mmCIF file of C-alpha atoms and ligand atoms in Angstrom:
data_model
loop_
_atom_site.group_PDB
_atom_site.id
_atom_site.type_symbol
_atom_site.label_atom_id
_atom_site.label_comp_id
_atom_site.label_asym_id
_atom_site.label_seq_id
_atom_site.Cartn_x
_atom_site.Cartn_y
_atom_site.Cartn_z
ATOM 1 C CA UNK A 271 0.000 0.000 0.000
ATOM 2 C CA UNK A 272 0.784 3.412 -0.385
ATOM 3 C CA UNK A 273 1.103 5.073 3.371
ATOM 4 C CA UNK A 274 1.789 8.358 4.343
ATOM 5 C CA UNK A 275 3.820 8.463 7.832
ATOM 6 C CA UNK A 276 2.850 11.643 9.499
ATOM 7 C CA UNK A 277 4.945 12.951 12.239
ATOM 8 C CA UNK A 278 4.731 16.363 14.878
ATOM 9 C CA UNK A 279 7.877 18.740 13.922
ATOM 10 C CA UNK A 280 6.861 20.927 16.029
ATOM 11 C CA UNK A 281 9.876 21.477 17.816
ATOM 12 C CA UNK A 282 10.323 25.273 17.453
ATOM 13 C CA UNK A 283 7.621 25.586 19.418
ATOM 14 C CA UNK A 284 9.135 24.271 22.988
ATOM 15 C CA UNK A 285 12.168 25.720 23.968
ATOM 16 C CA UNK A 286 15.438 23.923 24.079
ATOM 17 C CA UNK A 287 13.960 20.532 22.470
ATOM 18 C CA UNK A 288 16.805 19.754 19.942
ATOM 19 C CA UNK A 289 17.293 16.354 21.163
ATOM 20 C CA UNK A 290 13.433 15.417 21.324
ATOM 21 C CA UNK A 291 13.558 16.760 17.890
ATOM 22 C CA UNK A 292 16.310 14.313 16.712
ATOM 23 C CA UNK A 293 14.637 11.223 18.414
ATOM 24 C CA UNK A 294 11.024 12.079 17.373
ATOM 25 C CA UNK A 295 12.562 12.091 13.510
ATOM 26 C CA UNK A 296 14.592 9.431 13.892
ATOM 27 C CA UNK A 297 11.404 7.174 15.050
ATOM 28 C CA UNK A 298 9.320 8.614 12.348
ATOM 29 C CA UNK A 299 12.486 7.695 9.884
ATOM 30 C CA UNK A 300 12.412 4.134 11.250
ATOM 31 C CA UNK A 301 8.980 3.747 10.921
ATOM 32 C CA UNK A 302 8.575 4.780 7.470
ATOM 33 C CA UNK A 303 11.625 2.810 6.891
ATOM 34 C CA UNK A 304 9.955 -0.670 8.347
ATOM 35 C CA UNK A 305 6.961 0.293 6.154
ATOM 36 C CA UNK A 306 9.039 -0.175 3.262
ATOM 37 C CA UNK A 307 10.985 -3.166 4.250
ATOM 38 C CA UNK A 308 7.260 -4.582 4.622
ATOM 39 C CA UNK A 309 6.668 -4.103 1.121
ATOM 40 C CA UNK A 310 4.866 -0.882 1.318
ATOM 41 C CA UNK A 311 5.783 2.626 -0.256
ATOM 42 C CA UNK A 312 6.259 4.957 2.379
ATOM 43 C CA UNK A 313 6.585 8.392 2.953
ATOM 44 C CA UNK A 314 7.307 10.964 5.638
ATOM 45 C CA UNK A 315 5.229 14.094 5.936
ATOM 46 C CA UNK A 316 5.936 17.003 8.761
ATOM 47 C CA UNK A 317 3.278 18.805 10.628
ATOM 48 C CA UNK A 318 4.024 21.537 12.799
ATOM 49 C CA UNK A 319 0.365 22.371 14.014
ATOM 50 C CA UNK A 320 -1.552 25.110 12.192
ATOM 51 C CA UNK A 321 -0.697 23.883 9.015
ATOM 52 C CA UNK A 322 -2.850 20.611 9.744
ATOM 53 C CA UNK A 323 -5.807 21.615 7.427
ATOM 54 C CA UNK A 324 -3.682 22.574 4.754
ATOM 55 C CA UNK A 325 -1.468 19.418 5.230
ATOM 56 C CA UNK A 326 -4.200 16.767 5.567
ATOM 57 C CA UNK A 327 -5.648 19.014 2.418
ATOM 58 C CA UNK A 328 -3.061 17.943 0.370
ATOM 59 C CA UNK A 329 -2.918 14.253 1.442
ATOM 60 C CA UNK A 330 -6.868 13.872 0.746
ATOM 61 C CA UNK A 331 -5.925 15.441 -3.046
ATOM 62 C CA UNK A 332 -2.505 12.145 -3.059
ATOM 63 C CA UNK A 333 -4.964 9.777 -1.707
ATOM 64 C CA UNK A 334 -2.438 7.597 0.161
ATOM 65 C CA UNK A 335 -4.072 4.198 1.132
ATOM 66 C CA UNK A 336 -3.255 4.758 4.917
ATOM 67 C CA UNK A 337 -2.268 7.342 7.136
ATOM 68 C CA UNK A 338 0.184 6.193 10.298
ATOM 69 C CA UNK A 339 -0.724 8.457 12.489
ATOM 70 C CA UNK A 340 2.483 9.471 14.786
ATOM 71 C CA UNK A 341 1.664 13.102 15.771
ATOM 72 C CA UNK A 342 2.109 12.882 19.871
ATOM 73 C CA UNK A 343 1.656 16.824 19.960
ATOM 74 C CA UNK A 344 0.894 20.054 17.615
ATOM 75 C CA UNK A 345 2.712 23.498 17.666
ATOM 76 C CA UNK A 346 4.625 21.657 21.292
ATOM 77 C CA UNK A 347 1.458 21.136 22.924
ATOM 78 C CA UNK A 348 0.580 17.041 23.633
ATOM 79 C CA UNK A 349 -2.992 17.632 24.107
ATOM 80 C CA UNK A 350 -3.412 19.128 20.673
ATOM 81 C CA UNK A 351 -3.158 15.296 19.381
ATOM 82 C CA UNK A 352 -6.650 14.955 19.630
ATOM 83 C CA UNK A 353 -7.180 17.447 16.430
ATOM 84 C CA UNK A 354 -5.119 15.076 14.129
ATOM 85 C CA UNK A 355 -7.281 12.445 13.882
ATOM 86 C CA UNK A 356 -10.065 14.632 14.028
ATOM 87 C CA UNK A 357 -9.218 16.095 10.771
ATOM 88 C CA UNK A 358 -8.500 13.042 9.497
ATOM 89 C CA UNK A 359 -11.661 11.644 10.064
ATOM 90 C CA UNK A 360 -12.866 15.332 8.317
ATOM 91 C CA UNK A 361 -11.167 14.407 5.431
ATOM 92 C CA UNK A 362 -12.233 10.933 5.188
ATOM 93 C CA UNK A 363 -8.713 9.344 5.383
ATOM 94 C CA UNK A 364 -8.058 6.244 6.826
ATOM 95 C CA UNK A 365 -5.619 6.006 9.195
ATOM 96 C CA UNK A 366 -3.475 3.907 12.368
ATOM 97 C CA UNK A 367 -4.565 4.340 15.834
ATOM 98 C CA UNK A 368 -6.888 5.260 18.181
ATOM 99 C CA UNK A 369 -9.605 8.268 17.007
ATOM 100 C CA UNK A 370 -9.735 11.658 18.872
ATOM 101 C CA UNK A 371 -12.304 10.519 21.683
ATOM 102 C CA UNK A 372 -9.580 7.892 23.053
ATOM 103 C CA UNK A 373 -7.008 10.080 22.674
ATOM 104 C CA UNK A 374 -8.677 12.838 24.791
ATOM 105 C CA UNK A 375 -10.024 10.155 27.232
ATOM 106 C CA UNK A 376 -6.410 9.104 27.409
ATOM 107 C CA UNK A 377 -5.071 12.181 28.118
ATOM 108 C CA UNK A 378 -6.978 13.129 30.792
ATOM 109 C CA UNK A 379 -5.571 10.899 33.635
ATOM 110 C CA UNK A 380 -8.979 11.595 36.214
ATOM 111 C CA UNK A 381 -11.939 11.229 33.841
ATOM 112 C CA UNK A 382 -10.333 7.632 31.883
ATOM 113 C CA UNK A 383 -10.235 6.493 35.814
ATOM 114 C CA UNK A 384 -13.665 7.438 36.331
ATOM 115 C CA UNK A 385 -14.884 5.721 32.769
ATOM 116 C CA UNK A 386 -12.978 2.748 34.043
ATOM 117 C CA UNK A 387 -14.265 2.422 37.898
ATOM 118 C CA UNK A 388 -17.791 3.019 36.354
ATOM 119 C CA UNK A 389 -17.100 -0.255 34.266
ATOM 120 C CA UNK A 390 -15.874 -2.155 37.639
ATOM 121 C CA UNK A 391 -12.333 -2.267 36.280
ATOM 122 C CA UNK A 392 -9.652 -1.964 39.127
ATOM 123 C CA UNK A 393 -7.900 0.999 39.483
ATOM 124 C CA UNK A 394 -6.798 3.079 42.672
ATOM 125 C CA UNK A 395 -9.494 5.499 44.090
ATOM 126 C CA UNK A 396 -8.244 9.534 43.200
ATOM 127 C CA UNK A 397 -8.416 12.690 44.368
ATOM 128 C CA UNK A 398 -7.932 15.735 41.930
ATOM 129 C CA UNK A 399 -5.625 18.890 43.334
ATOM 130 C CA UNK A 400 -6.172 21.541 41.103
ATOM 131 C CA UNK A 401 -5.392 24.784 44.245
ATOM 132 C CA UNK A 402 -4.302 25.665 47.802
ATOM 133 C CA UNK A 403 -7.810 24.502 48.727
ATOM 134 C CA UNK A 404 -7.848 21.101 46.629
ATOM 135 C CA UNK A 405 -4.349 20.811 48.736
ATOM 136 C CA UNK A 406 -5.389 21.610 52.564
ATOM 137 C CA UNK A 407 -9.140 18.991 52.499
ATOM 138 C CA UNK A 408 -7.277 16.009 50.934
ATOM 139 C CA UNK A 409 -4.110 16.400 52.825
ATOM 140 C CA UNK A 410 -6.750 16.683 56.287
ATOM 141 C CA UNK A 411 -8.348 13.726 54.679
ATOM 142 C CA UNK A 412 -7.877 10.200 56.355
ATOM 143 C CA UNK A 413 -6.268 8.103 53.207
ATOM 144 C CA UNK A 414 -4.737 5.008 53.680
ATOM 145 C CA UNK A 415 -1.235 5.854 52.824
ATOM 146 C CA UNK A 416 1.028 5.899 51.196
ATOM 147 C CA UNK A 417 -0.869 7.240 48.176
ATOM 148 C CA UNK A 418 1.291 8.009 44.764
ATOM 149 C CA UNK A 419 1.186 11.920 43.023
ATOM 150 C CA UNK A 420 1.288 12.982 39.142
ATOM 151 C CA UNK A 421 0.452 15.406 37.011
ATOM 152 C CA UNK A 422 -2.967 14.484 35.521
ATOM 153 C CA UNK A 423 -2.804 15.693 32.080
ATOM 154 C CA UNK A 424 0.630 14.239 31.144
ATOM 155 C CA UNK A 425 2.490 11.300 30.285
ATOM 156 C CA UNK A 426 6.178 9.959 29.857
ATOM 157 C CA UNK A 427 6.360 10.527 33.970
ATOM 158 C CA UNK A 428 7.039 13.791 33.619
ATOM 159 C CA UNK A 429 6.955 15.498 37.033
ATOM 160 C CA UNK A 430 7.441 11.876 38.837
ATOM 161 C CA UNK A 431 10.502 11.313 41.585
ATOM 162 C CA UNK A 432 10.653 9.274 44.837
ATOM 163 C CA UNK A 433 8.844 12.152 46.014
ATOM 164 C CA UNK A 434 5.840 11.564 44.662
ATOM 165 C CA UNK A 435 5.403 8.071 46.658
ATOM 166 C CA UNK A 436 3.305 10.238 49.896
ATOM 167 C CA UNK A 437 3.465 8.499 53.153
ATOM 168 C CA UNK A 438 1.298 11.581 55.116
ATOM 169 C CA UNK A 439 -0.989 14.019 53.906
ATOM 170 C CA UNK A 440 2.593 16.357 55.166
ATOM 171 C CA UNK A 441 4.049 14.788 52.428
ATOM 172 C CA UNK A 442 1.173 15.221 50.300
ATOM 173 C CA UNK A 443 1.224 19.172 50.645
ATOM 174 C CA UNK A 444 4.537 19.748 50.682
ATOM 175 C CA UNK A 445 4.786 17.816 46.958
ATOM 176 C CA UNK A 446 1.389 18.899 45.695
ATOM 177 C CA UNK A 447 2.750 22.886 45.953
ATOM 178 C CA UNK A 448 5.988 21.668 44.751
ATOM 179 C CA UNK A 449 4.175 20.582 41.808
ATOM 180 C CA UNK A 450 1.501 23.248 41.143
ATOM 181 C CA UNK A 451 4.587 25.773 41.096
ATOM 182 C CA UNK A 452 6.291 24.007 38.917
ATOM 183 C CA UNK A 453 4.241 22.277 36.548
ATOM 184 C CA UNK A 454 1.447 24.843 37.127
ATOM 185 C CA UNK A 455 -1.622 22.350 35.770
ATOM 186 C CA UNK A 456 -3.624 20.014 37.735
ATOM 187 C CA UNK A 457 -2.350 16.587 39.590
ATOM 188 C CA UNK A 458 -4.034 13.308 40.290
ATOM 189 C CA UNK A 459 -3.568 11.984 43.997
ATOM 190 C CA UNK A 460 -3.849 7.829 44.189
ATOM 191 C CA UNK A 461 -3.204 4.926 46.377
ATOM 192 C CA UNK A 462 -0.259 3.914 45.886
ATOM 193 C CA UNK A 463 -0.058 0.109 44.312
ATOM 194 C CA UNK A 464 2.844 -1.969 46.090
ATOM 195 C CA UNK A 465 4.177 -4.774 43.991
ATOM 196 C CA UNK A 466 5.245 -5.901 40.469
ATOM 197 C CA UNK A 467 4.658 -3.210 37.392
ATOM 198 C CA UNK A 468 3.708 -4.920 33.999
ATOM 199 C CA UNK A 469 2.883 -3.510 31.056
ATOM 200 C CA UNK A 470 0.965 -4.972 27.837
ATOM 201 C CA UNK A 471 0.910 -4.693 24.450
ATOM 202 C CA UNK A 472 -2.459 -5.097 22.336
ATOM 203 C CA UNK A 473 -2.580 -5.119 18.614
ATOM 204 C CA UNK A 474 -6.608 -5.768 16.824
ATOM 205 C CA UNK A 475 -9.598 -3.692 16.923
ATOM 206 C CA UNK A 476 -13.214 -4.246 18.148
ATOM 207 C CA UNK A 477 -13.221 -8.842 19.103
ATOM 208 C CA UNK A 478 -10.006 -9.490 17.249
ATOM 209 C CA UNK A 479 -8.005 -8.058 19.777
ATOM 210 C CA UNK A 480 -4.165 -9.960 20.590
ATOM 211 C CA UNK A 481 -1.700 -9.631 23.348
ATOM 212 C CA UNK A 482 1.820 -9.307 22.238
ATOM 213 C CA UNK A 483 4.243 -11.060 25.462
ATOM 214 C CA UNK A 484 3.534 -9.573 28.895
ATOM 215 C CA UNK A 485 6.617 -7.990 30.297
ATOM 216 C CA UNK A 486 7.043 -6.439 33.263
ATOM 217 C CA UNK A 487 9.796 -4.500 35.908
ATOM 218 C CA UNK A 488 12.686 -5.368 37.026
ATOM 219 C CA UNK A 489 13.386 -3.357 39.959
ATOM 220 C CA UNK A 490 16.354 -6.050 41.130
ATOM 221 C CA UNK A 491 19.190 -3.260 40.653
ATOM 222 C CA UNK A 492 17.336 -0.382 42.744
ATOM 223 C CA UNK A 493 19.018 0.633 45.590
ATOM 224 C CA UNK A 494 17.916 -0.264 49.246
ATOM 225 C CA UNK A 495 15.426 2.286 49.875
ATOM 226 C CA UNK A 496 13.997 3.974 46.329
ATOM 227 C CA UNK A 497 10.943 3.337 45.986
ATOM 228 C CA UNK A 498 10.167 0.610 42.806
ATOM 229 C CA UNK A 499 8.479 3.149 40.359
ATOM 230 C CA UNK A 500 9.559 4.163 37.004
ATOM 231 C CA UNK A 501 10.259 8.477 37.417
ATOM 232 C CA UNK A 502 11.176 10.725 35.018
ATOM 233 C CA UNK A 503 14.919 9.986 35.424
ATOM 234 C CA UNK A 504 13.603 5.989 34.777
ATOM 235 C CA UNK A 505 13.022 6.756 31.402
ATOM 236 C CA UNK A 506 15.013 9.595 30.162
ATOM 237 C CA UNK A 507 18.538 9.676 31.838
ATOM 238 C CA UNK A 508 20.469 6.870 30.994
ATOM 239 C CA UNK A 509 22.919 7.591 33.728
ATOM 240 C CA UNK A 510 20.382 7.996 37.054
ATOM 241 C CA UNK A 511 20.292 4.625 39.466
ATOM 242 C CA UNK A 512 16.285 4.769 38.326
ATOM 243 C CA UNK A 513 17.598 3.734 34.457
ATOM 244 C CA UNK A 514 19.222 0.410 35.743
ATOM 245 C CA UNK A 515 17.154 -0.045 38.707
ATOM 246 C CA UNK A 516 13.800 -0.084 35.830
ATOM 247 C CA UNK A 517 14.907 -2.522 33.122
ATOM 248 C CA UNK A 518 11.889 -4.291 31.152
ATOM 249 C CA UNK A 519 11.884 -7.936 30.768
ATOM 250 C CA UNK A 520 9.340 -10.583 29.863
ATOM 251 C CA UNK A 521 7.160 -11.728 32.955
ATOM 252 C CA UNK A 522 8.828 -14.012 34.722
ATOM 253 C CA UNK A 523 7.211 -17.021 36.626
ATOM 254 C CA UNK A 524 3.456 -15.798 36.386
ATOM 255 C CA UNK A 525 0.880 -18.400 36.619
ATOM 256 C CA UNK A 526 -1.495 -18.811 33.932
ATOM 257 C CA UNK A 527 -4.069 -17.309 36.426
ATOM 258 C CA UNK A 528 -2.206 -14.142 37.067
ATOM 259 C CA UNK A 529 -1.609 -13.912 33.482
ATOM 260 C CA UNK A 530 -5.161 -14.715 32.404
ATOM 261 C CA UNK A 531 -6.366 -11.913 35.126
ATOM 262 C CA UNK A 532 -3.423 -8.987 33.408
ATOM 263 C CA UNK A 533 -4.691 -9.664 30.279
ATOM 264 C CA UNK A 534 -8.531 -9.729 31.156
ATOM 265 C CA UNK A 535 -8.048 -6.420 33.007
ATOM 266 C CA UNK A 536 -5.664 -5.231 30.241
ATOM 267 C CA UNK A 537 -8.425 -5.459 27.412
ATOM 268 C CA UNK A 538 -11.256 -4.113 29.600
ATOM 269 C CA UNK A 539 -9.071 -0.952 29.949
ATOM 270 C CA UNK A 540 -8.404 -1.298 26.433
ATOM 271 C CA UNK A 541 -12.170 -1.566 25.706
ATOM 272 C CA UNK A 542 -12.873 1.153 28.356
ATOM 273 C CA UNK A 543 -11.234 4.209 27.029
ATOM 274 C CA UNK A 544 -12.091 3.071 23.453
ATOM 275 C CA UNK A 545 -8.104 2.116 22.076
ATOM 276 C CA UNK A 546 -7.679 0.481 18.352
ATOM 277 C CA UNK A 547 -4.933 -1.200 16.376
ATOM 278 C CA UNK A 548 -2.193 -0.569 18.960
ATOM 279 C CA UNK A 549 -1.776 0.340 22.578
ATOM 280 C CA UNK A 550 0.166 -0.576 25.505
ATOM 281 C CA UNK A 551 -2.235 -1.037 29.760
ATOM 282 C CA UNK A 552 0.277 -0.273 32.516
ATOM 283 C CA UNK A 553 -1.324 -2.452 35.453
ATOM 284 C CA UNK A 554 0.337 -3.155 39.246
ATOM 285 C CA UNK A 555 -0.251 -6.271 40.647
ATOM 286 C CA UNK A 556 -0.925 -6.050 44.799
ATOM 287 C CA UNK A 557 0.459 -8.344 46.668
ATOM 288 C CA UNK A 558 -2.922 -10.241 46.966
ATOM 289 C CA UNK A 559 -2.333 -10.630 43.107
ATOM 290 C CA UNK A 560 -4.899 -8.278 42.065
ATOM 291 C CA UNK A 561 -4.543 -6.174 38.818
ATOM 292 C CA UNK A 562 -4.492 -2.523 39.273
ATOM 293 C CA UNK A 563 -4.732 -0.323 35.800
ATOM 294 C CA UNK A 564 -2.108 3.102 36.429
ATOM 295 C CA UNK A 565 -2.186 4.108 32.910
ATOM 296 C CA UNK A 566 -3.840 3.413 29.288
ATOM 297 C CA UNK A 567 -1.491 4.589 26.336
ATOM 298 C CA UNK A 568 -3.481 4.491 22.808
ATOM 299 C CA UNK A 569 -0.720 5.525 20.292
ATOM 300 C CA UNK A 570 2.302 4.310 22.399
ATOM 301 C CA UNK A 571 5.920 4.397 21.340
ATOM 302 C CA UNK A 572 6.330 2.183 18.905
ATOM 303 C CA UNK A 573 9.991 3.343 18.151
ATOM 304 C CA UNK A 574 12.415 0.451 17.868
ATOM 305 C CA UNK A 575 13.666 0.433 21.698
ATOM 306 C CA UNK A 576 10.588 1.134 23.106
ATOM 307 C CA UNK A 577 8.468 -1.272 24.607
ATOM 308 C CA UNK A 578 6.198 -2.373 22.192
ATOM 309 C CA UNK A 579 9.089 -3.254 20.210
ATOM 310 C CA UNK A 580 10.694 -5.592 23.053
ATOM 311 C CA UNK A 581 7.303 -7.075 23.247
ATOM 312 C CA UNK A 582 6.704 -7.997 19.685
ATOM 313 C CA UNK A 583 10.581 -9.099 19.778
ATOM 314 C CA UNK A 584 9.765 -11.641 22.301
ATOM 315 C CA UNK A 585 7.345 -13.264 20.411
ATOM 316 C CA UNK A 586 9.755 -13.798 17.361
ATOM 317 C CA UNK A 587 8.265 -10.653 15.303
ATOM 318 C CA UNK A 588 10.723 -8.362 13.140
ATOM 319 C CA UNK A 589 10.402 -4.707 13.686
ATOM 320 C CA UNK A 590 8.971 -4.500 9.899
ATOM 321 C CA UNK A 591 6.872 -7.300 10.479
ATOM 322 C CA UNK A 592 5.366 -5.133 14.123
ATOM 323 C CA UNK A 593 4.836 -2.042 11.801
ATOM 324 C CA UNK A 594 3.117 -3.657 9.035
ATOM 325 C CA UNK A 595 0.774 -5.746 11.117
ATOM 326 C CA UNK A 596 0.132 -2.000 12.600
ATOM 327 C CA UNK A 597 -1.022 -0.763 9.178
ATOM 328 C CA UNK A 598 -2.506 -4.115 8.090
ATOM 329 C CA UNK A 599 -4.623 -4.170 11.260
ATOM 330 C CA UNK A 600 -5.570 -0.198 10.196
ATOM 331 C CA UNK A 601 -6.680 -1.021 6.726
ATOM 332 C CA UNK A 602 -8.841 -4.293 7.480
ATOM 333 C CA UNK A 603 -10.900 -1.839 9.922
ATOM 334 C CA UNK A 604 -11.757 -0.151 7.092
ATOM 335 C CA UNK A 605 -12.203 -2.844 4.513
ATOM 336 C CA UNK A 606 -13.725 -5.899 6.649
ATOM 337 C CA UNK A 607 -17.565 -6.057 6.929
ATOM 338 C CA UNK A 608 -18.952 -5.697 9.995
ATOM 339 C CA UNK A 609 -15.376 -4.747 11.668
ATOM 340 C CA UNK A 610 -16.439 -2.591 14.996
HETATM 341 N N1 ADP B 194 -0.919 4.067 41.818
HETATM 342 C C1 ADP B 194 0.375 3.795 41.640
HETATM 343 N N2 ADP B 194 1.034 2.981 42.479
HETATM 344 C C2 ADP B 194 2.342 2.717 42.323
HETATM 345 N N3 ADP B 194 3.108 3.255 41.346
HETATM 346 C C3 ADP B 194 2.508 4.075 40.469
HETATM 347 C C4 ADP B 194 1.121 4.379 40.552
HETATM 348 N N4 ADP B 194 0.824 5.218 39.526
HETATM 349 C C5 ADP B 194 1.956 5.411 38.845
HETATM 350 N N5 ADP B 194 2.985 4.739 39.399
HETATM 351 C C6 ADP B 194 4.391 4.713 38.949
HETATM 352 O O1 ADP B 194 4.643 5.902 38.192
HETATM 353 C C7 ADP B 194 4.973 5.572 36.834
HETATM 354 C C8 ADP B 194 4.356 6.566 35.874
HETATM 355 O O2 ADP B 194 2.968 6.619 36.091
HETATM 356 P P1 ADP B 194 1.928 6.480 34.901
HETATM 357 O O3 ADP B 194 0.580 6.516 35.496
HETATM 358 O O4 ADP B 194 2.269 5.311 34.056
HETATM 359 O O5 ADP B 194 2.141 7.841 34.133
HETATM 360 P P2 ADP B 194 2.761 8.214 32.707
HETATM 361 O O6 ADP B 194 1.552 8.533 31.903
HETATM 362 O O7 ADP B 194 3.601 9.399 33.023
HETATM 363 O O8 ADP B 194 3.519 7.024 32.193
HETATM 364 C C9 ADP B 194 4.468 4.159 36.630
HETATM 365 O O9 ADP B 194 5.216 3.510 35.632
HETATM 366 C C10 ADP B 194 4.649 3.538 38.032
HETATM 367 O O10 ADP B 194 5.974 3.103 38.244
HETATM 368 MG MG1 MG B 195 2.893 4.990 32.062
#
């Protein structure tokens, strides 16, 4: 097929993002790249925001079989996703990936919890800080701590340290004003989930939905003391105790139970916030071995060292053969009769 790989360069908009910059092209160059080594001809095309009409304009006049949707922000801001798809939809132009109702869902970290806990699905009970006040009546509250903090609009842990695991509602005000100051937009408060993270990989749309092998982490190299979450430093600096002491691996020694109940939990999350084609369910498992979702990610990274990647390596897949089953999965949506 003939599929256009559209990607955010919207760097000039966020100060000091050079090396995002790099990375975000060199995924969208890998991508496009796997697309061809499927068999497909690929090509890349740049959005920086406000040209989106005029962009997606142009592509409806090329017809390209598919769009693969990788925009993950517009003019710097990540909640301005949500128009891509939008417009695509405008323009009648098939594309990968969830549509702009899952994405939005998605983004916002308080409403997806309250779709899901409306469906029965496990996931910690909240509280929303948004001010001073917000701070002062949930810190007086009596939680059962310790209770976990993040920013509730935002992904990629941004805003997450060791200091966001609260033992006290003390702790709780003293890192909720922290935040506000610095972050300046709203944070979720939940109970914090002891116990072993692991995150899964979906692939399918509507009943044909797969799991791609769980894997989970390993927190065997964190120091004595840190708390076993993945922060910011986790993810993004290589040389931090967090990077070593977070490695993914498969799941190791999970009974078919445990893995029957991460995967049953996984696609009711999945089916909750309304996800297609690809996505990746964060869950914690208690120590009674009880799934907890943390976080649903339609549109994940599907960059070649990023999870989804590891996860379609351990079941034998080539990274071509990951990114063509992506735009395969896309384009039978559209074709197959009767496909949700
Ligand atoms: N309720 C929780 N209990 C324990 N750890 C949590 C909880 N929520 C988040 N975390 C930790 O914080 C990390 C980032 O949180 P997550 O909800 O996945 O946000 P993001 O969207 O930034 O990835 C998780 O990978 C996990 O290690
Ligand atoms: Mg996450």
């Amino acid at each position: 097929m003939r599929i256009a790989c559209l990607f955010n360069n919207d760097f000039e908009f966020v100060p000091g993002a050079g090396a995002d910059a790099a990375a975000v092209r060199a995924s969208a160059e890998a991508i496009c790249q796997a697309l061809r080594d499927a068999g497909h001809d690929s090509e890349l095309v740049s959005l920086q925001g406000r040209d989106l009409v005029a962009v997606l304009g142009k592509l409806e006049r090329d017809k390209p079989d598919l769009v693969f949707n990788l925009c993950e922000s517009l003019c710097g801001v990540a909640v301005n996703e949500v128009a891509v798809p939008a417009v695509l939809d405008l323009f009648e132009l098939r594309y990968t990936g969830s549509d702009a109702s899952a994405l939005a869902l998605a983004l916002n970290k308080p409403r997806s919890k309250d779709v899901l806990l409306g469906r029965g699905i496990a996931t910690p009970p909240y509280r929303v800080l948004t001010n001073v006040a917000d701070i002062e009546r949930v810190s007086a509250e009596p939680l059962d701590y310790p209770w976990f903090m993040k920013l509730a609009n935002e992904d990629a842990s941004v805003g997450i340290t060791e200091a966001n695991v609260l033992a006290d509602g003390a702790a709780l005000a003293t890192r909720a004003q922290q935040l506000l100051a610095e972050f300046n937009s709203p944070l979720i408060v939940e109970r914090y989930v002891p116990g072993r993270e692991v995150n899964v990989t979906l692939l399918g749309s509507g009943k044909h939905v797969r799991f791609l092998p769980l894997h989970e982490i390993d927190f065997g190299a964190m120091p004595a003391g840190r708390p076993h979450i993945v922060s910011y430093a986790a993810k993004w600096d290589e040389k931090h105790v967090d990077y070593e002491g977070t490695k993914p691996v498969p799941i190791k020694g999970a009974s078919s139970a445990l893995v029957a109940a991460i995967e049953e939990t996984a696609r009711a999350a999945w089916n909750a916030i309304g996800l297609r084609d690809y996505g990746r369910v964060d869950l914690r498992i208690d120590p009674a071995g009880v799934p907890w979702v943390i976080d649903v990610n339609p549109n994940c990274d599907i960059s070649p060292d990023a999870g989804v990647a590891r996860a379609a390596a351990a079941a034998g897949w080539s990274y071509p053969k990951l990114i063509g089953t992506i735009a395969e999965l896309a384009l039978q949506r559209y074709t197959a009769k009767g496909a949700a």
